Structures are given as structure tokens and as C-alpha cells.
Amino acid sequence: MLPVRCPAKINTRLRVVGRRPDGFHDLDLDFVGLALSDTLELERADTLELVLDGAASDLPVEDNLVLRAARRLRAAVGEARMPGARMRLTKRIPVAAGLGGGSSDAAGALLGLDRLWSLGLAGEVLAGIALGIGSDVPYFLEGGRRAGHGRGEILSRLPDGPEQPVLLVVSSQGLSTGMVFEEFARQAHPPASSVVLTSRKTGISFPNGTSDCGQGAPANDLLPAAVVLAPRLGELLQLARDVVPEGRVGLTGSGPTIFVLLEAGADSAEVKDRLAPVLPEGVALLATRTMAFAEHEGTRFSRLAG
Ligand code: C5P
């Protein structure tokens, strides 16, 4: 069995630059890789099969992006070069959480199958297939800290910096990325600096019409839309900010996960003990850390869970 490590990400900054003719939005965002990872195991077979394990064992297999990735890859190279694979996915990354788990699994499938069947595909070929699966998938072919443009597929490397502890505040109810972008478009977002937007459902207002998660905190333009769909997000953000004033607190991707990024060397166990007791029921707290590009590359074909 070939193990493939599929890490999560957070977006420490996400700006929506505009809407495109193809219905997608152009973004300007930062990706930061995390140690928290799913594991995909692959072995050669004559057909494509996927078994889900761990937190995903009750999810429908047919919808899984790993299968979609494998089918697209097989269609691109032909069945003679890649007849199939027996695949087992062990999920640890929360699903529909804004942590990129499904996209990372799909990228892991592309890289893993390329190696398993010695396809030797060029990076651009894999990136093209990856973007056809989802906007975040090209990022996960690379990993580490990256700035993204376009749908998130135009990537440039950022300095990794020191490893930092990260706490993830994860709501049990996930959010669909498509629905958050739809809500964003429906709100017909005015220029970021000119208004104060108030969520009708929650009454929470966002200074500058966005997205600011608090003073000096990272901004995410999808926040007002996410709050309409998951009204308790505003409250959770405030809580995390109040309890961990020393952390950078923000929403990752289209949510609903809130990240608390701590300084390198901070005692994350102490911060976790402070935050966990005040979180409402149905909200989990996970501790992980940032993962640099070199570690991402070096541990790609291993079983590590982070
Ligand atoms: O690409 P992905 O499958 O993650 O996108 C899910 C949905 O989110 C898309 O169908 C699209 O409606 C919306 N989206 C968008 N702009 C992006 C990424 C996603 O409008 N850059």
C-alpha cells in the first residue's frame, strides 16, 4: 500500500476581487498548510475502488473527490496506463469546514496515482486536472504557505516562517462553499471601504463593509455571507478573540471553521484549556500547527496524521 499524506489548510486572508463570466469569483488569498492530515492508501488494481474510514465512514463514496480525481486522471492517461486502484481514505480533517480536506484528498489521489502507476505526468498536467476538480486542489499539489490568485490556482510561494501552533474551532454543521459564494453574490457586495454591513439575521456589523474579524485580525470577505448561513459564527469569532487576545483569529475559506493562529513557541495546550470550556455544545476544538513546504513535500508519501 502506498500511503499519501493529505494535509489541511487555513486561509489567513481572503479577498474577493470580482465575479467572472464563468460564474466563479476571482480571489486574492493566502494559504497556510497545516499538519492535520487525512491519509489515503493506494494499491494497484484493475478497477477503481474507494473505501472510507475514520470520520468519513458514513459519507457517500460516490460523491468523494478522490474518486472524481482518479476517474479524471484515468480519462486523461487512458485505461491502458492506469487501469485502476484500490483506495482507502482515513479522514481526520473535518468535512465541509473550510479546511480543504476534500480538495487535499483529491490532490493526494492525483499525486499518489501518478506515482503508483509510474505515469510521470508533468506538474502542469496535474494542475490542469486538479483545477477541473475544485478551485483549491491545485494548491494542495504544492502545499506550505502560498499566495493565490484567480480561483486560487495561480500560486506563488510565500516564506514559510517559523512553525506556529494553530487551534481550530469547528462547528458540527458544515457550510457549502457554493452556497456561501451564492450568498456573497446575493449581497451584491459594495466596495469594501465604504459601508458598514449588518447581517440581518444576527445584527452583527462588520466595519468597512467586510470581513474584518477584529482589530488587526485577518480579513475574509466571505465572512458576512457565512454569518448569514451560520448565524452563530459571529458570536464564536468574538468569543475566540476575547479569550485568546494574543492570537490571530479568523475564518478560513468559506467557513465555518475559525482558526486561532498563535505565535511560534506559544503554549497551545494552555490556550486550548482556556478556550475549550467556554465553547458551546456542538463546537469542537482541534489543536494542530502550521506545516512548511519542505515538511509537506518530505512527508507526502507517509502515514503521518499531524
Ligand atoms: O471550486 P469549488 O468546487 O471549491 O467551488 C464550489 C463553488 O463555489 C463553485 O461552484 C462556485 O459556485 C463557488 N466558487 C466561486 N469562486 C471561487 C471558488 C468557488 O464562485 N473562486
PDB file of C-alpha atoms in Angstrom, residues 4-306:
ATOM      1  CA  VAL A   4      -0.295   9.557   0.845  1.00  0.00           C
ATOM      2  CA  ARG A   5      -0.497  12.306   3.425  1.00  0.00           C
ATOM      3  CA  CYS A   6      -3.264  14.831   2.631  1.00  0.00           C
ATOM      4  CA  PRO A   7      -2.892  17.924   4.873  1.00  0.00           C
ATOM      5  CA  ALA A   8      -5.455  20.612   5.721  1.00  0.00           C
ATOM      6  CA  LYS A   9      -5.057  24.377   5.132  1.00  0.00           C
ATOM      7  CA  ILE A  10      -6.302  27.637   6.517  1.00  0.00           C
ATOM      8  CA  ASN A  11      -6.677  30.917   4.640  1.00  0.00           C
ATOM      9  CA  THR A  12      -5.233  33.709   6.741  1.00  0.00           C
ATOM     10  CA  ARG A  13      -6.559  36.285   4.266  1.00  0.00           C
ATOM     11  CA  LEU A  14      -9.252  36.043   1.607  1.00  0.00           C
ATOM     12  CA  ARG A  15     -10.328  38.921  -0.634  1.00  0.00           C
ATOM     13  CA  VAL A  16     -12.951  38.540  -3.343  1.00  0.00           C
ATOM     14  CA  VAL A  17     -11.687  40.642  -6.236  1.00  0.00           C
ATOM     15  CA  GLY A  18     -14.596  40.225  -8.647  1.00  0.00           C
ATOM     16  CA  ARG A  19     -17.062  37.932 -10.352  1.00  0.00           C
ATOM     17  CA  ARG A  20     -16.037  36.185 -13.554  1.00  0.00           C
ATOM     18  CA  PRO A  21     -18.078  35.376 -16.651  1.00  0.00           C
ATOM     19  CA  ASP A  22     -17.818  31.652 -15.803  1.00  0.00           C
ATOM     20  CA  GLY A  23     -19.669  32.238 -12.506  1.00  0.00           C
ATOM     21  CA  PHE A  24     -16.600  31.790 -10.302  1.00  0.00           C
ATOM     22  CA  HIS A  25     -15.054  34.622  -8.284  1.00  0.00           C
ATOM     23  CA  ASP A  26     -11.534  35.937  -8.665  1.00  0.00           C
ATOM     24  CA  LEU A  27      -9.743  35.822  -5.331  1.00  0.00           C
ATOM     25  CA  ASP A  28      -6.650  37.203  -3.677  1.00  0.00           C
ATOM     26  CA  LEU A  29      -5.890  34.909  -0.760  1.00  0.00           C
ATOM     27  CA  ASP A  30      -3.213  33.271   1.360  1.00  0.00           C
ATOM     28  CA  PHE A  31      -3.000  29.549   2.040  1.00  0.00           C
ATOM     29  CA  VAL A  32      -1.178  28.164   5.070  1.00  0.00           C
ATOM     30  CA  GLY A  33      -0.615  24.401   5.239  1.00  0.00           C
ATOM     31  CA  LEU A  34      -1.400  22.547   8.470  1.00  0.00           C
ATOM     32  CA  ALA A  35      -0.010  19.354   9.962  1.00  0.00           C
ATOM     33  CA  LEU A  36      -3.543  17.975  10.489  1.00  0.00           C
ATOM     34  CA  SER A  37      -3.906  15.419   7.688  1.00  0.00           C
ATOM     35  CA  ASP A  38      -6.047  12.695   6.164  1.00  0.00           C
ATOM     36  CA  THR A  39      -4.353   9.538   4.917  1.00  0.00           C
ATOM     37  CA  LEU A  40      -5.028   7.965   1.537  1.00  0.00           C
ATOM     38  CA  GLU A  41      -3.670   4.483   0.891  1.00  0.00           C
ATOM     39  CA  LEU A  42      -3.373   3.163  -2.637  1.00  0.00           C
ATOM     40  CA  GLU A  43      -2.588  -0.143  -4.278  1.00  0.00           C
ATOM     41  CA  ARG A  44      -2.702  -1.235  -7.884  1.00  0.00           C
ATOM     42  CA  ALA A  45      -5.943  -2.892  -9.048  1.00  0.00           C
ATOM     43  CA  ASP A  46      -7.885  -3.449 -12.273  1.00  0.00           C
ATOM     44  CA  THR A  47     -10.789  -1.188 -11.283  1.00  0.00           C
ATOM     45  CA  LEU A  48     -11.238   1.951  -9.179  1.00  0.00           C
ATOM     46  CA  GLU A  49     -12.487   1.305  -5.663  1.00  0.00           C
ATOM     47  CA  LEU A  50     -12.664   3.596  -2.641  1.00  0.00           C
ATOM     48  CA  VAL A  51     -13.289   2.704   0.994  1.00  0.00           C
ATOM     49  CA  LEU A  52     -13.917   5.494   3.532  1.00  0.00           C
ATOM     50  CA  ASP A  53     -12.635   5.196   7.062  1.00  0.00           C
ATOM     51  CA  GLY A  54     -12.466   7.318  10.191  1.00  0.00           C
ATOM     52  CA  ALA A  55     -14.651  10.440  10.440  1.00  0.00           C
ATOM     53  CA  ALA A  56     -15.955   9.931   6.888  1.00  0.00           C
ATOM     54  CA  SER A  57     -17.085   6.325   7.073  1.00  0.00           C
ATOM     55  CA  ASP A  58     -20.762   7.287   6.758  1.00  0.00           C
ATOM     56  CA  LEU A  59     -20.313   9.717   3.836  1.00  0.00           C
ATOM     57  CA  PRO A  60     -21.418   8.685   0.347  1.00  0.00           C
ATOM     58  CA  VAL A  61     -18.427   7.201  -1.509  1.00  0.00           C
ATOM     59  CA  GLU A  62     -19.668   8.213  -4.971  1.00  0.00           C
ATOM     60  CA  ASP A  63     -19.523  11.950  -4.114  1.00  0.00           C
ATOM     61  CA  ASN A  64     -15.951  11.720  -2.875  1.00  0.00           C
ATOM     62  CA  LEU A  65     -13.421  13.899  -4.653  1.00  0.00           C
ATOM     63  CA  VAL A  66     -10.836  11.098  -4.511  1.00  0.00           C
ATOM     64  CA  LEU A  67     -12.945   9.024  -6.895  1.00  0.00           C
ATOM     65  CA  ARG A  68     -13.577  12.038  -9.110  1.00  0.00           C
ATOM     66  CA  ALA A  69      -9.836  12.749  -9.235  1.00  0.00           C
ATOM     67  CA  ALA A  70      -8.987   9.124 -10.022  1.00  0.00           C
ATOM     68  CA  ARG A  71     -11.576   8.970 -12.825  1.00  0.00           C
ATOM     69  CA  ARG A  72     -10.365  12.215 -14.369  1.00  0.00           C
ATOM     70  CA  LEU A  73      -6.764  11.060 -14.228  1.00  0.00           C
ATOM     71  CA  ARG A  74      -7.655   7.723 -15.833  1.00  0.00           C
ATOM     72  CA  ALA A  75      -9.618   9.522 -18.557  1.00  0.00           C
ATOM     73  CA  ALA A  76      -6.581  11.739 -19.222  1.00  0.00           C
ATOM     74  CA  VAL A  77      -3.957   8.977 -19.436  1.00  0.00           C
ATOM     75  CA  GLY A  78      -6.086   6.085 -20.709  1.00  0.00           C
ATOM     76  CA  GLU A  79      -7.037   2.796 -19.045  1.00  0.00           C
ATOM     77  CA  ALA A  80      -4.031   1.013 -20.508  1.00  0.00           C
ATOM     78  CA  ARG A  81      -1.659   3.142 -18.430  1.00  0.00           C
ATOM     79  CA  MET A  82      -3.855   3.283 -15.328  1.00  0.00           C
ATOM     80  CA  PRO A  83      -6.485   0.552 -15.103  1.00  0.00           C
ATOM     81  CA  GLY A  84      -7.490   1.262 -11.517  1.00  0.00           C
ATOM     82  CA  ALA A  85      -6.569   1.313  -7.848  1.00  0.00           C
ATOM     83  CA  ARG A  86      -7.856   0.083  -4.527  1.00  0.00           C
ATOM     84  CA  MET A  87      -8.018   3.190  -2.313  1.00  0.00           C
ATOM     85  CA  ARG A  88      -8.692   3.670   1.390  1.00  0.00           C
ATOM     86  CA  LEU A  89      -9.232   7.160   2.796  1.00  0.00           C
ATOM     87  CA  THR A  90      -8.901   7.766   6.540  1.00  0.00           C
ATOM     88  CA  LYS A  91     -10.466  11.147   7.347  1.00  0.00           C
ATOM     89  CA  ARG A  92      -9.337  13.313  10.236  1.00  0.00           C
ATOM     90  CA  ILE A  93      -9.897  16.722   8.669  1.00  0.00           C
ATOM     91  CA  PRO A  94     -13.452  17.894   9.431  1.00  0.00           C
ATOM     92  CA  VAL A  95     -15.694  17.832   6.348  1.00  0.00           C
ATOM     93  CA  ALA A  96     -17.239  20.979   4.734  1.00  0.00           C
ATOM     94  CA  ALA A  97     -15.312  23.046   7.270  1.00  0.00           C
ATOM     95  CA  GLY A  98     -13.234  25.405   5.096  1.00  0.00           C
ATOM     96  CA  LEU A  99     -10.093  23.367   5.799  1.00  0.00           C
ATOM     97  CA  GLY A 100      -9.780  21.996   2.260  1.00  0.00           C
ATOM     98  CA  GLY A 101      -9.940  18.333   3.305  1.00  0.00           C
ATOM     99  CA  GLY A 102     -11.763  17.036   0.208  1.00  0.00           C
ATOM    100  CA  SER A 103      -9.538  19.091  -2.118  1.00  0.00           C
ATOM    101  CA  SER A 104      -6.408  17.850  -0.371  1.00  0.00           C
ATOM    102  CA  ASP A 105      -7.578  14.234  -0.683  1.00  0.00           C
ATOM    103  CA  ALA A 106      -8.149  14.797  -4.414  1.00  0.00           C
ATOM    104  CA  ALA A 107      -4.659  16.278  -4.855  1.00  0.00           C
ATOM    105  CA  GLY A 108      -3.239  13.338  -2.866  1.00  0.00           C
ATOM    106  CA  ALA A 109      -5.049  10.927  -5.188  1.00  0.00           C
ATOM    107  CA  LEU A 110      -3.558  12.608  -8.284  1.00  0.00           C
ATOM    108  CA  LEU A 111      -0.015  12.578  -6.895  1.00  0.00           C
ATOM    109  CA  GLY A 112      -0.358   9.100  -5.403  1.00  0.00           C
ATOM    110  CA  LEU A 113      -1.795   7.510  -8.554  1.00  0.00           C
ATOM    111  CA  ASP A 114       0.850   9.242 -10.671  1.00  0.00           C
ATOM    112  CA  ARG A 115       3.484   7.535  -8.514  1.00  0.00           C
ATOM    113  CA  LEU A 116       1.666   4.199  -8.117  1.00  0.00           C
ATOM    114  CA  TRP A 117       1.365   3.727 -11.898  1.00  0.00           C
ATOM    115  CA  SER A 118       4.677   5.498 -12.726  1.00  0.00           C
ATOM    116  CA  LEU A 119       2.821   7.919 -15.002  1.00  0.00           C
ATOM    117  CA  GLY A 120       5.439  10.661 -14.689  1.00  0.00           C
ATOM    118  CA  LEU A 121       2.939  13.416 -15.513  1.00  0.00           C
ATOM    119  CA  ALA A 122       4.211  16.982 -15.628  1.00  0.00           C
ATOM    120  CA  GLY A 123       3.168  19.408 -12.881  1.00  0.00           C
ATOM    121  CA  GLU A 124       1.097  21.500 -15.317  1.00  0.00           C
ATOM    122  CA  VAL A 125      -0.851  18.455 -16.482  1.00  0.00           C
ATOM    123  CA  LEU A 126      -1.704  17.504 -12.898  1.00  0.00           C
ATOM    124  CA  ALA A 127      -2.564  21.136 -12.080  1.00  0.00           C
ATOM    125  CA  GLY A 128      -4.967  21.271 -15.056  1.00  0.00           C
ATOM    126  CA  ILE A 129      -6.757  18.125 -13.897  1.00  0.00           C
ATOM    127  CA  ALA A 130      -6.724  19.451 -10.319  1.00  0.00           C
ATOM    128  CA  LEU A 131      -8.479  22.705 -11.227  1.00  0.00           C
ATOM    129  CA  GLY A 132     -11.197  20.724 -13.022  1.00  0.00           C
ATOM    130  CA  ILE A 133     -11.954  19.041  -9.688  1.00  0.00           C
ATOM    131  CA  GLY A 134     -12.033  22.152  -7.472  1.00  0.00           C
ATOM    132  CA  SER A 135     -10.526  25.609  -7.004  1.00  0.00           C
ATOM    133  CA  ASP A 136      -8.345  24.615  -4.020  1.00  0.00           C
ATOM    134  CA  VAL A 137      -6.997  21.369  -5.476  1.00  0.00           C
ATOM    135  CA  PRO A 138      -4.004  22.937  -7.347  1.00  0.00           C
ATOM    136  CA  TYR A 139      -2.778  24.464  -4.059  1.00  0.00           C
ATOM    137  CA  PHE A 140      -2.635  21.030  -2.434  1.00  0.00           C
ATOM    138  CA  LEU A 141      -0.357  19.714  -5.176  1.00  0.00           C
ATOM    139  CA  GLU A 142       2.159  22.167  -3.705  1.00  0.00           C
ATOM    140  CA  GLY A 143       1.427  22.981  -0.037  1.00  0.00           C
ATOM    141  CA  GLY A 144       3.151  25.226   2.501  1.00  0.00           C
ATOM    142  CA  ARG A 145       2.479  28.957   2.516  1.00  0.00           C
ATOM    143  CA  ARG A 146       1.258  30.361  -0.826  1.00  0.00           C
ATOM    144  CA  ALA A 147      -0.483  33.429  -2.167  1.00  0.00           C
ATOM    145  CA  GLY A 148      -3.282  32.556  -4.599  1.00  0.00           C
ATOM    146  CA  HIS A 149      -4.991  34.492  -7.376  1.00  0.00           C
ATOM    147  CA  GLY A 150      -7.628  33.667  -9.982  1.00  0.00           C
ATOM    148  CA  ARG A 151      -9.813  30.944  -8.476  1.00  0.00           C
ATOM    149  CA  GLY A 152      -6.844  30.166  -6.223  1.00  0.00           C
ATOM    150  CA  GLU A 153      -4.863  28.238  -8.838  1.00  0.00           C
ATOM    151  CA  ILE A 154      -2.350  30.979  -9.710  1.00  0.00           C
ATOM    152  CA  LEU A 155       0.069  30.347  -6.896  1.00  0.00           C
ATOM    153  CA  SER A 156       3.233  31.967  -5.653  1.00  0.00           C
ATOM    154  CA  ARG A 157       5.339  30.803  -2.756  1.00  0.00           C
ATOM    155  CA  LEU A 158       5.462  32.845   0.478  1.00  0.00           C
ATOM    156  CA  PRO A 159       8.195  32.445   3.105  1.00  0.00           C
ATOM    157  CA  ASP A 160       7.170  29.659   5.461  1.00  0.00           C
ATOM    158  CA  GLY A 161       8.392  31.360   8.623  1.00  0.00           C
ATOM    159  CA  PRO A 162       8.627  29.511  11.923  1.00  0.00           C
ATOM    160  CA  GLU A 163       6.198  26.735  12.778  1.00  0.00           C
ATOM    161  CA  GLN A 164       3.182  28.160  14.650  1.00  0.00           C
ATOM    162  CA  PRO A 165       0.575  26.405  16.814  1.00  0.00           C
ATOM    163  CA  VAL A 166      -2.990  26.606  15.463  1.00  0.00           C
ATOM    164  CA  LEU A 167      -6.299  25.928  17.195  1.00  0.00           C
ATOM    165  CA  LEU A 168      -9.345  25.177  15.072  1.00  0.00           C
ATOM    166  CA  VAL A 169     -12.854  25.974  16.319  1.00  0.00           C
ATOM    167  CA  VAL A 170     -15.021  23.592  14.310  1.00  0.00           C
ATOM    168  CA  SER A 171     -18.820  23.780  14.197  1.00  0.00           C
ATOM    169  CA  SER A 172     -20.575  20.449  13.766  1.00  0.00           C
ATOM    170  CA  GLN A 173     -22.698  21.841  10.919  1.00  0.00           C
ATOM    171  CA  GLY A 174     -20.644  22.334   7.758  1.00  0.00           C
ATOM    172  CA  LEU A 175     -21.079  25.049   5.121  1.00  0.00           C
ATOM    173  CA  SER A 176     -21.194  24.529   1.365  1.00  0.00           C
ATOM    174  CA  THR A 177     -18.647  26.698  -0.455  1.00  0.00           C
ATOM    175  CA  GLY A 178     -21.035  27.158  -3.373  1.00  0.00           C
ATOM    176  CA  MET A 179     -23.826  28.395  -1.078  1.00  0.00           C
ATOM    177  CA  VAL A 180     -21.515  30.869   0.676  1.00  0.00           C
ATOM    178  CA  PHE A 181     -20.383  32.332  -2.668  1.00  0.00           C
ATOM    179  CA  GLU A 182     -24.031  32.488  -3.790  1.00  0.00           C
ATOM    180  CA  GLU A 183     -24.943  34.406  -0.641  1.00  0.00           C
ATOM    181  CA  PHE A 184     -21.926  36.652  -1.190  1.00  0.00           C
ATOM    182  CA  ALA A 185     -23.105  37.428  -4.742  1.00  0.00           C
ATOM    183  CA  ARG A 186     -26.685  37.974  -3.492  1.00  0.00           C
ATOM    184  CA  GLN A 187     -25.484  40.570  -1.014  1.00  0.00           C
ATOM    185  CA  ALA A 188     -24.072  42.396  -4.096  1.00  0.00           C
ATOM    186  CA  HIS A 189     -21.090  43.420  -2.136  1.00  0.00           C
ATOM    187  CA  PRO A 190     -20.398  47.167  -2.287  1.00  0.00           C
ATOM    188  CA  PRO A 191     -16.798  48.492  -2.274  1.00  0.00           C
ATOM    189  CA  ALA A 192     -15.037  47.214   0.806  1.00  0.00           C
ATOM    190  CA  SER A 193     -14.164  50.552   2.358  1.00  0.00           C
ATOM    191  CA  SER A 194     -17.429  52.458   2.008  1.00  0.00           C
ATOM    192  CA  VAL A 195     -20.099  50.878   4.173  1.00  0.00           C
ATOM    193  CA  VAL A 196     -20.897  49.047   7.343  1.00  0.00           C
ATOM    194  CA  LEU A 197     -22.651  45.807   6.550  1.00  0.00           C
ATOM    195  CA  THR A 198     -25.046  44.465   9.114  1.00  0.00           C
ATOM    196  CA  SER A 199     -26.171  40.891   8.954  1.00  0.00           C
ATOM    197  CA  ARG A 200     -29.978  40.898   9.026  1.00  0.00           C
ATOM    198  CA  LYS A 201     -30.143  37.670  10.960  1.00  0.00           C
ATOM    199  CA  THR A 202     -27.565  38.419  13.629  1.00  0.00           C
ATOM    200  CA  GLY A 203     -27.341  42.187  13.821  1.00  0.00           C
ATOM    201  CA  ILE A 204     -23.550  41.842  13.824  1.00  0.00           C
ATOM    202  CA  SER A 205     -21.893  44.562  11.840  1.00  0.00           C
ATOM    203  CA  PHE A 206     -18.599  44.369  10.040  1.00  0.00           C
ATOM    204  CA  PRO A 207     -16.553  47.533   9.991  1.00  0.00           C
ATOM    205  CA  ASN A 208     -15.555  48.642   6.473  1.00  0.00           C
ATOM    206  CA  GLY A 209     -18.299  46.563   4.963  1.00  0.00           C
ATOM    207  CA  THR A 210     -16.387  43.299   5.149  1.00  0.00           C
ATOM    208  CA  SER A 211     -14.969  40.782   6.704  1.00  0.00           C
ATOM    209  CA  ASP A 212     -12.675  42.149   9.386  1.00  0.00           C
ATOM    210  CA  CYS A 213     -12.522  39.617  12.125  1.00  0.00           C
ATOM    211  CA  GLY A 214     -11.465  42.247  14.668  1.00  0.00           C
ATOM    212  CA  GLN A 215      -8.801  44.826  15.153  1.00  0.00           C
ATOM    213  CA  GLY A 216      -5.641  43.882  13.319  1.00  0.00           C
ATOM    214  CA  ALA A 217      -7.130  40.478  12.594  1.00  0.00           C
ATOM    215  CA  PRO A 218      -7.046  38.746   9.226  1.00  0.00           C
ATOM    216  CA  ALA A 219      -9.851  39.679   6.851  1.00  0.00           C
ATOM    217  CA  ASN A 220     -12.119  37.323   4.971  1.00  0.00           C
ATOM    218  CA  ASP A 221     -14.619  38.834   2.523  1.00  0.00           C
ATOM    219  CA  LEU A 222     -16.815  35.732   2.750  1.00  0.00           C
ATOM    220  CA  LEU A 223     -17.471  36.272   6.448  1.00  0.00           C
ATOM    221  CA  PRO A 224     -20.717  38.313   6.166  1.00  0.00           C
ATOM    222  CA  ALA A 225     -22.165  35.692   3.785  1.00  0.00           C
ATOM    223  CA  ALA A 226     -21.035  32.814   6.017  1.00  0.00           C
ATOM    224  CA  VAL A 227     -22.646  34.511   9.051  1.00  0.00           C
ATOM    225  CA  VAL A 228     -25.997  34.708   7.270  1.00  0.00           C
ATOM    226  CA  LEU A 229     -25.870  30.939   6.661  1.00  0.00           C
ATOM    227  CA  ALA A 230     -24.384  30.074  10.073  1.00  0.00           C
ATOM    228  CA  PRO A 231     -25.541  32.859  12.408  1.00  0.00           C
ATOM    229  CA  ARG A 232     -23.582  31.733  15.444  1.00  0.00           C
ATOM    230  CA  LEU A 233     -20.255  32.287  13.650  1.00  0.00           C
ATOM    231  CA  GLY A 234     -20.116  35.955  14.672  1.00  0.00           C
ATOM    232  CA  GLU A 235     -20.567  35.020  18.310  1.00  0.00           C
ATOM    233  CA  LEU A 236     -17.875  32.325  18.096  1.00  0.00           C
ATOM    234  CA  LEU A 237     -15.397  34.730  16.498  1.00  0.00           C
ATOM    235  CA  GLN A 238     -15.994  37.250  19.242  1.00  0.00           C
ATOM    236  CA  LEU A 239     -15.578  34.583  21.898  1.00  0.00           C
ATOM    237  CA  ALA A 240     -12.282  33.336  20.434  1.00  0.00           C
ATOM    238  CA  ARG A 241     -10.998  36.905  20.176  1.00  0.00           C
ATOM    239  CA  ASP A 242     -11.938  37.695  23.771  1.00  0.00           C
ATOM    240  CA  VAL A 243     -10.471  34.506  25.225  1.00  0.00           C
ATOM    241  CA  VAL A 244      -7.293  34.497  23.095  1.00  0.00           C
ATOM    242  CA  PRO A 245      -6.470  38.179  22.566  1.00  0.00           C
ATOM    243  CA  GLU A 246      -2.864  37.268  21.771  1.00  0.00           C
ATOM    244  CA  GLY A 247      -3.850  35.075  18.772  1.00  0.00           C
ATOM    245  CA  ARG A 248      -4.783  35.965  15.214  1.00  0.00           C
ATOM    246  CA  VAL A 249      -8.393  34.872  14.899  1.00  0.00           C
ATOM    247  CA  GLY A 250     -10.191  34.494  11.584  1.00  0.00           C
ATOM    248  CA  LEU A 251     -12.498  32.478   9.356  1.00  0.00           C
ATOM    249  CA  THR A 252     -10.848  30.027   6.960  1.00  0.00           C
ATOM    250  CA  GLY A 253     -12.138  29.779   3.383  1.00  0.00           C
ATOM    251  CA  SER A 254     -15.925  29.818   3.217  1.00  0.00           C
ATOM    252  CA  GLY A 255     -16.050  28.607   6.825  1.00  0.00           C
ATOM    253  CA  PRO A 256     -17.404  27.636   9.205  1.00  0.00           C
ATOM    254  CA  THR A 257     -14.072  26.836  10.899  1.00  0.00           C
ATOM    255  CA  ILE A 258     -12.455  29.630  12.890  1.00  0.00           C
ATOM    256  CA  PHE A 259      -8.699  29.461  13.291  1.00  0.00           C
ATOM    257  CA  VAL A 260      -6.621  30.824  16.151  1.00  0.00           C
ATOM    258  CA  LEU A 261      -3.049  31.272  14.939  1.00  0.00           C
ATOM    259  CA  LEU A 262      -0.587  31.551  17.838  1.00  0.00           C
ATOM    260  CA  GLU A 263       2.944  32.891  17.955  1.00  0.00           C
ATOM    261  CA  ALA A 264       5.751  30.397  17.383  1.00  0.00           C
ATOM    262  CA  GLY A 265       6.606  28.713  20.691  1.00  0.00           C
ATOM    263  CA  ALA A 266       3.276  29.593  22.365  1.00  0.00           C
ATOM    264  CA  ASP A 267       1.852  27.028  24.776  1.00  0.00           C
ATOM    265  CA  SER A 268      -1.108  25.813  22.732  1.00  0.00           C
ATOM    266  CA  ALA A 269      -2.199  23.301  25.392  1.00  0.00           C
ATOM    267  CA  GLU A 270      -2.667  26.182  27.845  1.00  0.00           C
ATOM    268  CA  VAL A 271      -4.630  28.193  25.266  1.00  0.00           C
ATOM    269  CA  LYS A 272      -6.736  25.130  24.449  1.00  0.00           C
ATOM    270  CA  ASP A 273      -7.561  24.675  28.151  1.00  0.00           C
ATOM    271  CA  ARG A 274      -8.665  28.309  28.277  1.00  0.00           C
ATOM    272  CA  LEU A 275     -10.842  28.161  25.165  1.00  0.00           C
ATOM    273  CA  ALA A 276     -12.410  24.683  25.312  1.00  0.00           C
ATOM    274  CA  PRO A 277     -14.594  25.225  28.407  1.00  0.00           C
ATOM    275  CA  VAL A 278     -16.314  28.336  27.016  1.00  0.00           C
ATOM    276  CA  LEU A 279     -17.269  26.882  23.627  1.00  0.00           C
ATOM    277  CA  PRO A 280     -20.932  25.994  23.108  1.00  0.00           C
ATOM    278  CA  GLU A 281     -22.125  22.426  22.595  1.00  0.00           C
ATOM    279  CA  GLY A 282     -21.563  21.037  19.106  1.00  0.00           C
ATOM    280  CA  VAL A 283     -18.361  23.022  18.624  1.00  0.00           C
ATOM    281  CA  ALA A 284     -15.084  21.073  18.689  1.00  0.00           C
ATOM    282  CA  LEU A 285     -11.597  22.393  19.320  1.00  0.00           C
ATOM    283  CA  LEU A 286      -8.658  20.808  17.468  1.00  0.00           C
ATOM    284  CA  ALA A 287      -5.003  21.595  18.061  1.00  0.00           C
ATOM    285  CA  THR A 288      -2.539  21.446  15.187  1.00  0.00           C
ATOM    286  CA  ARG A 289       0.306  23.565  13.771  1.00  0.00           C
ATOM    287  CA  THR A 290       1.425  25.142  10.562  1.00  0.00           C
ATOM    288  CA  MET A 291       3.427  22.903   8.228  1.00  0.00           C
ATOM    289  CA  ALA A 292       6.122  24.292   5.975  1.00  0.00           C
ATOM    290  CA  PHE A 293       6.502  23.355   2.318  1.00  0.00           C
ATOM    291  CA  ALA A 294       9.630  21.252   2.955  1.00  0.00           C
ATOM    292  CA  GLU A 295       7.829  19.100   5.517  1.00  0.00           C
ATOM    293  CA  HIS A 296       4.781  18.819   3.245  1.00  0.00           C
ATOM    294  CA  GLU A 297       6.995  17.550   0.412  1.00  0.00           C
ATOM    295  CA  GLY A 298       9.151  15.379   2.629  1.00  0.00           C
ATOM    296  CA  THR A 299       6.233  13.569   4.300  1.00  0.00           C
ATOM    297  CA  ARG A 300       3.887  13.408   1.296  1.00  0.00           C
ATOM    298  CA  PHE A 301       4.181   9.648   0.907  1.00  0.00           C
ATOM    299  CA  SER A 302       3.800   8.758   4.566  1.00  0.00           C
ATOM    300  CA  ARG A 303       1.073   7.934   7.019  1.00  0.00           C
ATOM    301  CA  LEU A 304       1.502  10.916   9.390  1.00  0.00           C
ATOM    302  CA  ALA A 305      -1.729  12.421  10.711  1.00  0.00           C
ATOM    303  CA  GLY A 306      -0.439  15.584  12.387  1.00  0.00           C
TER     304      GLY A 306
END
